[in-house]
Amino acid sequence: MIRKTLVFISASLLCISPLPAQSASVDQRVESLIHQMTLEEKLGQLIQYTASQPDVRGLAAKGGVGCVFNSGGAAQTNALQRAAVEESRLKIPLLFAHDVIHGYRTIFPIPLGIASTWDPSAAELAARIAAKEASASGIRWTFAPMVDIARDPRWGRVAEGAGEDPYLGSAMAAAYVRGFQADSFLACAKHFAAYGAAEAGRDYNSVDMSERMLRQVYLPPFKAAVDAGVRTIMTGFDSLNAVPATANDHLLKEILRGEWNFRGFVDSDYHAIGQLIDHAVAATPQEAALKAIRAGVDMDMFDATYLTLAAAVREGRLSESVIDASVRRILRAKFDLGLFERPYADEQRERSVLLAKEHVDAARRIAQESIVVLRNQGALLPLSKNAGTIAVIGPLADSKADMLGSWYAFGKPEEAISVLEGIRAKTTQIAYAKGDDIAAAVTTAQKSDVVVLAVGEEGKMTGEASSRAFLDLPGNQQQLLEAIVATQRPVVLVVMSGRPLTISWAAANVPAIVWPWFPGSQGGHAIADILFGDVNPSGKLPITIPRSVGQIPIYYAHLPTGRPEDPAIKYTSKYIDSRNDPLYPFGYGLSYTRFEYSDLRVSGLTVSADVLNAGERDGDEIVQLYVRQLVASVSRPVKELKGFRRITLAAGEKRRVEFTITKNDLQFWLDHGWTVEPGTFKVWIGPNSVEGLEGTFEVK
Ligand code: GLC
């Protein structure tokens, strides 16, 4: 009893001044609060727990936790929030976070699919809707966008990003940040940095790369996110050049806060601070905590290693001012979100916002744009709605859950539209076979006029901790595919996946190949819209599709080498058992109409060309601009994307598309900084990274 009384007295004495009125500036309110906080309360703000961790409610009531993640729903978050706001001493509200990666309840295509739209406004809209739904459910911070460049499709997390290219990735990163943060919501650019370059495509594996590769390829999307005002950054699990990202002064202090002047806060990834021990750069939890907080990691996700800092401060090993700096950044974010004034979610509003019609319609439209048609031999597509009987076959043909891919937050599989349901909404002459019984599937195909074969990865095969050493169609799908093709019926192959797959046999033997990645809640409708031509496909690859795993890493913006491949000359850079070129290149995708490029003009740094829709159907074309510096102090890539534009052309319409190349587009990293060197440059305007009109320009 005594102890409680003492605690009460000390607490009431400490509470010497109430929170300043809202009129005081955020900084003044932050300072006033910090001066009242005990060391334990300060550390509490740096701790991030999942809602299911033991006694989160009790900790919140004592000011022992600052953020709760993996909880969602207005009622659920409000219950925890009351513990913090009504029971704790200083009533600092909790910040609720979740992995709202491609939708909260209305699920959009996976980010690799959204990247295939080459439409930043689509990314921005998807993020804005996701934030609106999440916010209505009490979530005010998402661990997105994931902006890791990935050039190794063995890595399961290529699904979560925007592919292999820093220019496209930067445009998408900025768009997601604008969308998520449009209305009192925090985004988080992750995983800082170079986590996507894990050796051998094996998740969590080491990363080793030159400063030049880091600066030119892996950092630009993070810089774009910071320039777009992203409020938080999450460190990666990886070690970069043997220094774990979660204790990396070069990344966090020199680059992020030093060069880029990032003023938000940095969150660790899940248990990544404690894992500094596994990285063998710390022997104890306290050493790990000291390394992380000194490097600039403000918040500790999941394992509360930061609680060991109390002793470090009391034993004089850490100045309390270091902790104050982190607390300040987190409190500022909470004030900026208005959490002190409006800490609760509105359950009534939640019901009206989730799955709102305009959200579902947007999910369908964005899914339509995200679908890439890779082959359409003999114009088999679009299918006619009275094309006789359509056999819909395959393990993914009637799977609703797999439409959502990975990281689908509070999306519900039962609310997703499968391929079969999408096709049923177009026509009734359908036969269905799952395909696990190949003979039965063959019979179904033989009785039909055309086959739509839906194959690929299950959603749970992609995302985190889902690296694959082989990229073939999983299970018995290849056998199923060959048996169906052997029936001589025309086959449309629909491949759903979270990454490129090595489908060389299909590319040579199947007339039509459609790649919707994982298209989200409205995926089945969007796929059917494309298959029947209600929508003209426009998606283009944001990542190279290899012929084999043996080619990996394979990407278009590679260096020329001293012996560029020459099939006629043995001693040049190539394989004795494979072609060098990919199965499908970066930027590639077909339309049901035909776009023709002509009349490239270069004037100074302005480059333009005519694009004609030479077909009978209106359509969207993603016009791409690539540049190459022919000679420089260091070897430069054979091509780099430096512009793209999505245009809509009516049948027969011609339009001139113009790009202006900037200094930023021509700079490269040399030793200790960016530079532009004079010289001759090649430039291309075209439909993808291997075709286009070529010109040259000089930089004096
Ligand atoms: C995971 C992921 C990260 C995610 C976090 C919270 O391990 O690496 O992307 O945001 O934990 O779920």
PDB file of C-alpha atoms in Angstrom, residues 84 103 179 206 209 273 295 343 360 368 394 532 559 572 577 627 643 656 686 689:
ATOM      1  CA  ALA A  84      -3.045   4.855 -22.744  1.00  0.00           C
ATOM      2  CA  GLY A 103      -4.828  -2.051 -49.495  1.00  0.00           C
ATOM      3  CA  GLY A 179      -1.068   8.949 -51.447  1.00  0.00           C
ATOM      4  CA  SER A 206      24.127 -10.470 -46.629  1.00  0.00           C
ATOM      5  CA  MET A 209      27.971  -3.756 -53.054  1.00  0.00           C
ATOM      6  CA  ILE A 273      17.819  -4.640 -32.967  1.00  0.00           C
ATOM      7  CA  ALA A 295      23.161   4.979 -35.188  1.00  0.00           C
ATOM      8  CA  PRO A 343      -7.005   9.609 -30.295  1.00  0.00           C
ATOM      9  CA  VAL A 360     -13.754  -1.336 -55.200  1.00  0.00           C
ATOM     10  CA  GLN A 368      -6.881  -3.799 -65.327  1.00  0.00           C
ATOM     11  CA  GLY A 394      -6.082 -24.750 -63.275  1.00  0.00           C
ATOM     12  CA  PHE A 532     -12.631 -10.420 -73.490  1.00  0.00           C
ATOM     13  CA  LEU A 559      27.397  -2.593 -67.948  1.00  0.00           C
ATOM     14  CA  THR A 572      32.737 -12.800 -75.416  1.00  0.00           C
ATOM     15  CA  ASP A 577      24.198 -23.358 -72.830  1.00  0.00           C
ATOM     16  CA  VAL A 627      19.763   7.106 -72.257  1.00  0.00           C
ATOM     17  CA  GLY A 643      11.513   9.032 -68.631  1.00  0.00           C
ATOM     18  CA  ARG A 656       4.150  13.729 -80.501  1.00  0.00           C
ATOM     19  CA  GLY A 686      10.278   3.326 -77.622  1.00  0.00           C
ATOM     20  CA  SER A 689      13.954  -1.529 -73.108  1.00  0.00           C
TER      21      SER A 689
END
